[in-house]
Coordinates of C-alpha atoms in Angstrom, one line a residue:
M1 CA 55.9 -150.0 -127.8
K2 CA 57.0 -153.6 -127.4
L3 CA 57.8 -154.3 -123.7
S4 CA 59.8 -157.3 -122.6
T5 CA 57.8 -159.7 -120.4
L6 CA 60.9 -160.4 -118.2
L7 CA 60.7 -159.5 -114.5
F8 CA 56.9 -159.1 -114.5
A9 CA 56.6 -161.6 -111.7
A10 CA 58.1 -158.9 -109.4
L11 CA 55.4 -156.4 -110.0
A12 CA 52.8 -157.8 -107.5
E13 CA 55.4 -156.7 -104.8
A14 CA 56.2 -153.3 -106.4
I15 CA 52.7 -152.0 -107.0
V16 CA 51.4 -149.5 -104.4
L17 CA 47.7 -149.2 -103.9
P18 CA 46.1 -145.7 -104.0
R19 CA 45.3 -143.8 -100.9
E20 CA 41.7 -143.2 -102.2
D21 CA 40.3 -139.8 -100.9
P22 CA 36.5 -140.3 -100.2
K23 CA 35.9 -136.9 -101.7
F24 CA 37.1 -138.2 -105.1
A25 CA 35.4 -141.6 -105.5
P26 CA 35.0 -143.1 -108.9
G27 CA 31.6 -143.8 -110.4
P28 CA 29.8 -147.2 -110.1
D29 CA 31.7 -148.5 -113.2
G30 CA 35.0 -147.8 -111.3
K31 CA 36.0 -144.9 -113.6
Y32 CA 36.3 -141.1 -113.2
T33 CA 34.3 -139.4 -115.9
I34 CA 34.7 -135.7 -117.2
T35 CA 32.6 -134.3 -119.8
A36 CA 32.2 -131.2 -122.0
P37 CA 30.4 -130.5 -125.2
G38 CA 31.4 -133.0 -127.9
I39 CA 33.7 -135.2 -125.6
K40 CA 33.7 -137.5 -122.7
A41 CA 36.7 -138.9 -121.2
Q42 CA 37.1 -141.6 -118.5
F43 CA 40.0 -142.6 -116.3
I44 CA 41.4 -144.9 -113.4
E45 CA 44.0 -144.5 -110.8
Y46 CA 46.3 -147.2 -112.1
G47 CA 49.0 -145.4 -114.5
A48 CA 46.7 -142.3 -114.5
T49 CA 45.1 -144.0 -117.4
L50 CA 42.6 -142.8 -119.9
T51 CA 40.3 -145.8 -120.5
N52 CA 37.7 -144.3 -122.8
L53 CA 37.6 -141.2 -125.0
F54 CA 34.1 -140.5 -126.6
V55 CA 33.9 -138.0 -129.6
K56 CA 31.4 -137.5 -132.3
D57 CA 31.7 -139.2 -135.6
K58 CA 30.2 -137.9 -138.9
N59 CA 26.9 -139.5 -138.3
G60 CA 26.6 -137.8 -134.9
N61 CA 27.3 -140.9 -133.0
D62 CA 29.5 -141.0 -129.9
I63 CA 32.4 -143.3 -130.7
D64 CA 35.3 -144.5 -128.4
V65 CA 38.6 -143.7 -130.3
V66 CA 41.2 -145.0 -127.8
L67 CA 42.2 -148.6 -126.9
G68 CA 41.8 -150.2 -123.5
Y69 CA 40.0 -153.0 -121.6
D70 CA 36.5 -153.4 -120.4
D71 CA 37.9 -155.3 -117.4
L72 CA 39.7 -152.7 -115.3
D73 CA 41.3 -155.3 -113.2
W74 CA 43.2 -156.4 -116.4
Y75 CA 45.2 -153.2 -116.6
P76 CA 47.6 -154.4 -113.9
K77 CA 47.5 -158.1 -114.9
D78 CA 48.1 -157.9 -118.6
P79 CA 51.6 -159.4 -119.0
G80 CA 52.1 -157.5 -122.3
H81 CA 51.5 -154.2 -120.7
P82 CA 51.2 -152.1 -123.7
V83 CA 51.0 -148.8 -121.7
Y84 CA 47.5 -147.9 -122.9
N85 CA 47.0 -144.3 -122.5
S86 CA 49.0 -143.7 -119.4
I87 CA 52.0 -141.9 -118.1
P88 CA 55.3 -143.9 -118.1
G89 CA 58.1 -142.3 -116.1
R90 CA 60.1 -141.0 -114.7
Y91 CA 61.9 -141.4 -118.1
A92 CA 59.8 -142.4 -121.1
N93 CA 61.0 -144.3 -124.0
R94 CA 64.4 -145.8 -124.3
I95 CA 67.7 -145.5 -122.3
G96 CA 70.5 -146.9 -124.5
K97 CA 72.5 -149.8 -123.2
A98 CA 70.6 -149.4 -119.8
K99 CA 72.8 -146.8 -118.4
Y100 CA 73.4 -143.0 -118.5
T101 CA 76.0 -140.6 -116.9
L102 CA 74.9 -137.6 -114.8
D103 CA 77.4 -135.2 -113.3
G104 CA 80.5 -137.5 -114.1
K105 CA 78.8 -140.6 -112.4
E106 CA 77.4 -143.6 -114.5
Y107 CA 74.1 -145.0 -113.4
M108 CA 72.8 -148.5 -114.4
T109 CA 69.1 -148.8 -115.2
Q110 CA 66.9 -151.9 -115.7
D111 CA 67.5 -153.9 -118.9
N112 CA 64.0 -154.6 -119.8
D113 CA 64.2 -154.2 -123.7
G114 CA 66.8 -156.2 -125.4
G115 CA 69.8 -154.4 -123.6
N116 CA 68.1 -151.1 -123.3
T117 CA 65.8 -149.6 -120.7
L118 CA 62.3 -148.9 -121.8
H119 CA 60.1 -146.3 -119.9
S120 CA 62.4 -146.6 -116.9
G121 CA 61.8 -150.4 -116.3
T122 CA 59.0 -152.6 -115.1
N123 CA 58.2 -150.5 -112.1
N124 CA 57.5 -147.3 -114.2
W125 CA 54.7 -144.9 -113.4
S126 CA 52.4 -146.7 -115.7
F127 CA 52.5 -149.7 -113.4
R128 CA 51.7 -147.5 -110.3
Y129 CA 48.5 -146.4 -108.8
W130 CA 48.2 -142.7 -108.7
N131 CA 46.2 -140.6 -106.2
V132 CA 43.4 -138.4 -107.3
T133 CA 44.0 -135.0 -105.8
A134 CA 41.4 -132.8 -107.7
L135 CA 38.1 -133.6 -109.6
S136 CA 35.5 -131.5 -111.1
P137 CA 33.0 -132.3 -113.9
E138 CA 35.4 -131.0 -116.6
S139 CA 38.9 -132.0 -115.0
I140 CA 40.7 -134.4 -112.9
T141 CA 44.2 -134.4 -111.4
F142 CA 46.3 -137.5 -110.5
S143 CA 49.5 -137.2 -108.5
I144 CA 52.4 -139.6 -107.7
V145 CA 55.5 -139.5 -105.3
D146 CA 58.3 -141.7 -106.9
A147 CA 60.7 -142.6 -104.3
S148 CA 64.4 -142.7 -105.0
N149 CA 65.5 -145.8 -106.9
S150 CA 62.0 -147.3 -107.0
S151 CA 63.0 -147.7 -110.7
L152 CA 66.7 -149.0 -111.0
G153 CA 69.1 -146.2 -111.3
M154 CA 66.6 -143.3 -110.8
L155 CA 67.8 -141.5 -107.9
G156 CA 66.2 -138.8 -105.8
R157 CA 62.4 -138.4 -104.9
V158 CA 60.3 -137.1 -107.7
E159 CA 56.8 -135.7 -107.3
S160 CA 54.5 -135.3 -110.3
S161 CA 50.9 -134.5 -111.3
V162 CA 48.9 -134.7 -114.4
T163 CA 45.8 -132.9 -115.0
Y164 CA 43.3 -134.0 -117.6
S165 CA 40.5 -131.5 -118.6
V166 CA 38.0 -131.4 -121.3
T167 CA 36.3 -128.4 -123.2
N168 CA 34.5 -128.0 -126.5
S169 CA 35.6 -131.3 -128.2
T170 CA 39.2 -130.8 -126.8
W171 CA 41.2 -133.1 -124.3
N172 CA 43.9 -131.1 -122.6
I173 CA 46.9 -132.7 -120.7
K174 CA 49.3 -130.8 -118.4
I175 CA 52.0 -132.6 -116.6
T176 CA 54.3 -131.1 -113.8
A177 CA 57.2 -132.7 -111.9
S178 CA 59.8 -131.6 -109.3
S179 CA 62.9 -133.2 -107.9
P180 CA 63.5 -131.6 -104.5
E181 CA 66.5 -133.8 -103.5
Q182 CA 68.9 -134.1 -106.4
R183 CA 69.3 -134.1 -110.1
T184 CA 67.7 -136.9 -112.0
P185 CA 66.5 -137.8 -115.6
V186 CA 62.9 -136.8 -116.1
M187 CA 61.1 -137.0 -119.4
L188 CA 57.4 -137.7 -119.6
T189 CA 54.7 -138.4 -122.1
Q190 CA 50.9 -139.4 -122.5
H191 CA 51.1 -142.8 -124.3
T192 CA 47.9 -142.6 -126.3
Y193 CA 46.7 -145.4 -128.8
F194 CA 44.1 -144.3 -131.3
N195 CA 41.9 -145.9 -133.9
L196 CA 39.5 -143.2 -135.1
D197 CA 37.2 -145.7 -136.7
A198 CA 36.7 -147.4 -133.1
Y199 CA 37.3 -150.6 -135.1
K200 CA 33.8 -150.3 -136.9
N201 CA 35.0 -150.0 -140.4
P202 CA 33.8 -153.2 -142.0
E203 CA 36.5 -153.0 -144.7
T204 CA 39.4 -153.2 -142.4
P205 CA 40.3 -152.9 -138.7
L206 CA 43.9 -151.6 -139.7
I207 CA 45.2 -148.1 -139.1
W208 CA 46.6 -147.6 -142.7
N209 CA 43.5 -146.1 -144.0
H210 CA 43.8 -143.0 -141.6
T211 CA 45.6 -140.0 -142.9
L212 CA 48.4 -138.3 -141.0
H213 CA 50.1 -134.9 -141.5
L214 CA 53.1 -133.6 -139.6
P215 CA 53.6 -130.2 -141.2
Y216 CA 56.6 -129.4 -139.1
S217 CA 58.3 -132.7 -139.1
K218 CA 60.6 -133.2 -142.1
R219 CA 63.3 -134.8 -139.9
Y220 CA 63.4 -137.9 -137.8
L221 CA 65.8 -139.8 -135.7
E222 CA 67.4 -142.8 -137.3
A223 CA 66.9 -145.9 -135.2
D224 CA 68.7 -149.4 -134.9
Q225 CA 66.9 -152.7 -134.9
G226 CA 65.8 -152.3 -131.3
A227 CA 64.3 -148.8 -132.0
L228 CA 66.9 -147.0 -130.0
P229 CA 68.2 -143.9 -131.9
T230 CA 71.6 -144.1 -133.4
G231 CA 72.5 -140.5 -132.9
K232 CA 71.9 -139.4 -136.7
I233 CA 69.1 -137.1 -137.7
L234 CA 67.8 -137.8 -141.1
T235 CA 65.4 -136.0 -143.5
A236 CA 62.3 -137.7 -145.1
E237 CA 62.4 -137.0 -148.8
P238 CA 58.9 -136.3 -150.1
G239 CA 57.0 -139.5 -150.9
S240 CA 59.3 -141.7 -148.7
I241 CA 58.3 -144.1 -146.1
N242 CA 58.9 -141.7 -143.3
D243 CA 57.5 -138.6 -145.0
F244 CA 54.3 -137.1 -143.4
A245 CA 55.2 -133.4 -143.9
S246 CA 55.2 -132.8 -147.8
Q247 CA 51.4 -132.7 -148.1
P248 CA 48.3 -132.9 -146.0
D249 CA 46.0 -136.0 -145.9
L250 CA 48.8 -138.6 -146.8
L251 CA 47.5 -142.0 -146.0
F252 CA 49.3 -143.3 -142.8
G253 CA 50.0 -146.5 -145.0
H254 CA 51.0 -144.6 -148.1
S255 CA 54.1 -146.7 -148.4
R256 CA 52.8 -150.1 -147.7
D257 CA 53.7 -151.4 -151.1
D258 CA 57.4 -150.3 -150.6
P259 CA 59.6 -153.5 -149.7
K260 CA 61.3 -151.5 -147.0
F261 CA 57.9 -150.9 -145.2
Q262 CA 58.2 -154.3 -143.7
G263 CA 61.1 -153.9 -141.3
N264 CA 61.0 -149.9 -141.5
C265 CA 60.8 -149.9 -137.5
G266 CA 63.5 -152.7 -137.0
A267 CA 63.3 -156.0 -135.3
N268 CA 65.4 -157.5 -138.1
G269 CA 62.4 -157.0 -140.5
V270 CA 59.7 -158.1 -138.2
C271 CA 58.4 -154.7 -137.1
E272 CA 56.0 -153.3 -139.8
G273 CA 55.4 -149.6 -140.2
Y274 CA 56.5 -147.2 -137.5
N275 CA 58.2 -147.0 -134.2
G276 CA 60.1 -143.9 -134.2
Y277 CA 60.6 -140.2 -133.5
W278 CA 59.9 -137.2 -135.6
L279 CA 61.3 -133.7 -134.8
I280 CA 59.0 -130.7 -134.5
E281 CA 60.8 -127.9 -135.9
D282 CA 59.9 -124.1 -136.5
A283 CA 56.3 -124.5 -135.5
P284 CA 54.5 -121.3 -134.6
E285 CA 53.3 -121.0 -131.0
D286 CA 50.0 -123.0 -130.4
A287 CA 50.2 -124.6 -134.0
V288 CA 48.6 -127.9 -135.0
V289 CA 51.7 -130.1 -135.2
L290 CA 50.1 -133.2 -136.0
T291 CA 46.7 -134.3 -137.7
L292 CA 45.3 -137.8 -137.6
A293 CA 42.0 -138.5 -139.4
S294 CA 39.8 -141.1 -140.6
P295 CA 37.7 -140.7 -143.8
F296 CA 35.5 -143.6 -142.7
S297 CA 34.4 -142.1 -139.3
G298 CA 35.0 -138.5 -140.4
V299 CA 36.8 -137.7 -137.1
K300 CA 39.8 -135.6 -137.2
A301 CA 42.3 -135.2 -134.3
D302 CA 44.7 -132.1 -134.1
L303 CA 47.6 -132.3 -131.7
R304 CA 49.1 -129.2 -130.2
T305 CA 52.2 -129.6 -127.9
D306 CA 55.1 -127.7 -126.3
Q307 CA 57.2 -130.8 -126.9
P308 CA 60.1 -130.9 -129.6
G309 CA 58.8 -134.0 -131.2
V310 CA 56.6 -137.0 -131.3
V311 CA 56.8 -140.9 -131.4
L312 CA 54.6 -142.9 -133.6
Y313 CA 54.1 -146.5 -133.1
S314 CA 51.8 -148.4 -135.6
C315 CA 51.1 -151.3 -133.2
S316 CA 53.2 -153.9 -134.9
W317 CA 53.6 -155.9 -131.7
M318 CA 49.8 -156.4 -131.3
D319 CA 49.3 -160.1 -131.7
G320 CA 45.5 -160.5 -131.8
S321 CA 45.1 -161.8 -128.3
A322 CA 43.6 -158.7 -126.7
V323 CA 39.8 -158.4 -126.9
L324 CA 38.5 -154.9 -127.9
K325 CA 36.3 -153.0 -125.5
S326 CA 32.5 -153.4 -125.8
T327 CA 32.3 -149.8 -127.0
Q328 CA 34.3 -150.7 -130.2
G329 CA 34.2 -153.1 -133.1
L330 CA 31.6 -155.0 -135.1
S331 CA 31.4 -158.2 -133.0
P332 CA 31.8 -159.2 -129.3
D333 CA 35.1 -161.2 -129.9
Q334 CA 36.8 -158.8 -132.2
K335 CA 40.6 -158.6 -131.3
V336 CA 43.3 -155.9 -131.4
V337 CA 45.4 -157.1 -134.4
K338 CA 48.8 -156.2 -135.6
S339 CA 48.8 -152.5 -137.3
S340 CA 45.3 -151.8 -136.1
C341 CA 46.2 -148.8 -134.1
V342 CA 48.7 -145.9 -133.5
A343 CA 50.3 -144.7 -130.4
I344 CA 51.2 -141.1 -130.4
E345 CA 53.6 -139.7 -127.8
A346 CA 54.5 -136.0 -127.6
Q347 CA 58.0 -136.0 -125.8
D348 CA 61.6 -134.9 -126.0
Y349 CA 64.2 -136.8 -127.9
P350 CA 64.5 -140.5 -126.8
D351 CA 67.7 -141.3 -125.1
G352 CA 68.6 -137.6 -125.2
I353 CA 70.4 -138.0 -121.8
N354 CA 73.1 -140.1 -123.7
R355 CA 73.3 -138.0 -126.9
P356 CA 74.8 -134.6 -125.9
E357 CA 75.2 -133.7 -129.6
W358 CA 71.5 -133.2 -129.8
G359 CA 71.6 -130.5 -127.2
R360 CA 68.7 -132.0 -125.3
T361 CA 70.6 -133.3 -122.1
E362 CA 69.9 -130.5 -119.7
A363 CA 66.3 -130.3 -120.7
Q364 CA 65.9 -133.9 -119.5
I365 CA 67.5 -133.5 -116.2
L366 CA 65.6 -132.1 -113.4
G367 CA 66.9 -130.8 -110.2
P368 CA 66.2 -128.9 -107.0
D369 CA 64.5 -125.4 -107.5
E370 CA 63.6 -126.4 -111.1
S371 CA 60.1 -127.3 -112.5
Y372 CA 59.3 -129.7 -115.2
N373 CA 56.3 -128.7 -117.5
W374 CA 54.7 -130.7 -120.3
E375 CA 51.5 -129.7 -122.1
S376 CA 49.5 -131.0 -125.0
S377 CA 45.9 -131.0 -126.3
W378 CA 43.8 -132.9 -128.6
T379 CA 41.0 -131.2 -130.5
F380 CA 38.5 -133.4 -132.4
S381 CA 36.5 -132.2 -135.2
L382 CA 34.9 -133.5 -138.5
L383 CA 36.5 -133.7 -142.0

């Protein structure tokens, strides 16, 4: 999602370097690698970030299906900071009007997104170096201690860990958190950017040729021009722009010819496609709640999650300045262009701490003697 470039100059002072445990050193390429049959995932401490995710395509080739950089030093330097495959926190997505009220007291948060707060501000967890606290050939755990008010208005110490593991073409993600000192907002996600073609489709680099199915997501949150929910919950009619529930295998770009598609995600008509939240309702336990697939590569990605909804962002703010990784694309200088990827973020309702009518407020507040748990998995197979 779009992030204001204001206040990035302060980041150099805010970044805390990792306390690297010699038992858990990265490989010669600077990455931590875990593998299982049909899948290889690589990570760095910055943001607890997934840098590469290799799965098999229909030709039996290993293709890298997530976005990122070859230059690992660029992750903390990129002024656009797209939150590539990392953990933003302690409160992901937007806080309306950069404030919230908790137990009768109003707290002001950093305005870093046009009058709102995005991902808790410009010192959120995706800007931090996490510590590796466990490592095996199939799994890795990153941990962070978030001091009180290290992000403006986020009071009380929060301790969190994320464990990534792989098994049989599946990437598993488990996040836990605690707030031992006081009640505070906590809402987390894995902010994963996909292109299941690995940008190797000679016909188009765009994401619209993928298919998307959200079988339990007929409803979505209406958003204003700044992608902040208005409070209204709408139903996507079959065949409408925001419909991905009515039938399997709908093209992600099935509504590109609709005049409303340009501007569907706000910014006064500038944001093309999607940047919103779909509710997951009445899904059986352990059901596949989202399927993204590419007829070109033959790769299908199935999401399972314990979260009540999912954010879809179709990369409208990518401006063509970022170079693809060497594991992707058809030429060395190929760029990440507008609408060429999709970020998929399983999470609770954005700005739920300011919308008591949704009934999600207490689920987004964590206090002493409570635990926060978040779990999702991506299973990759072939069409």
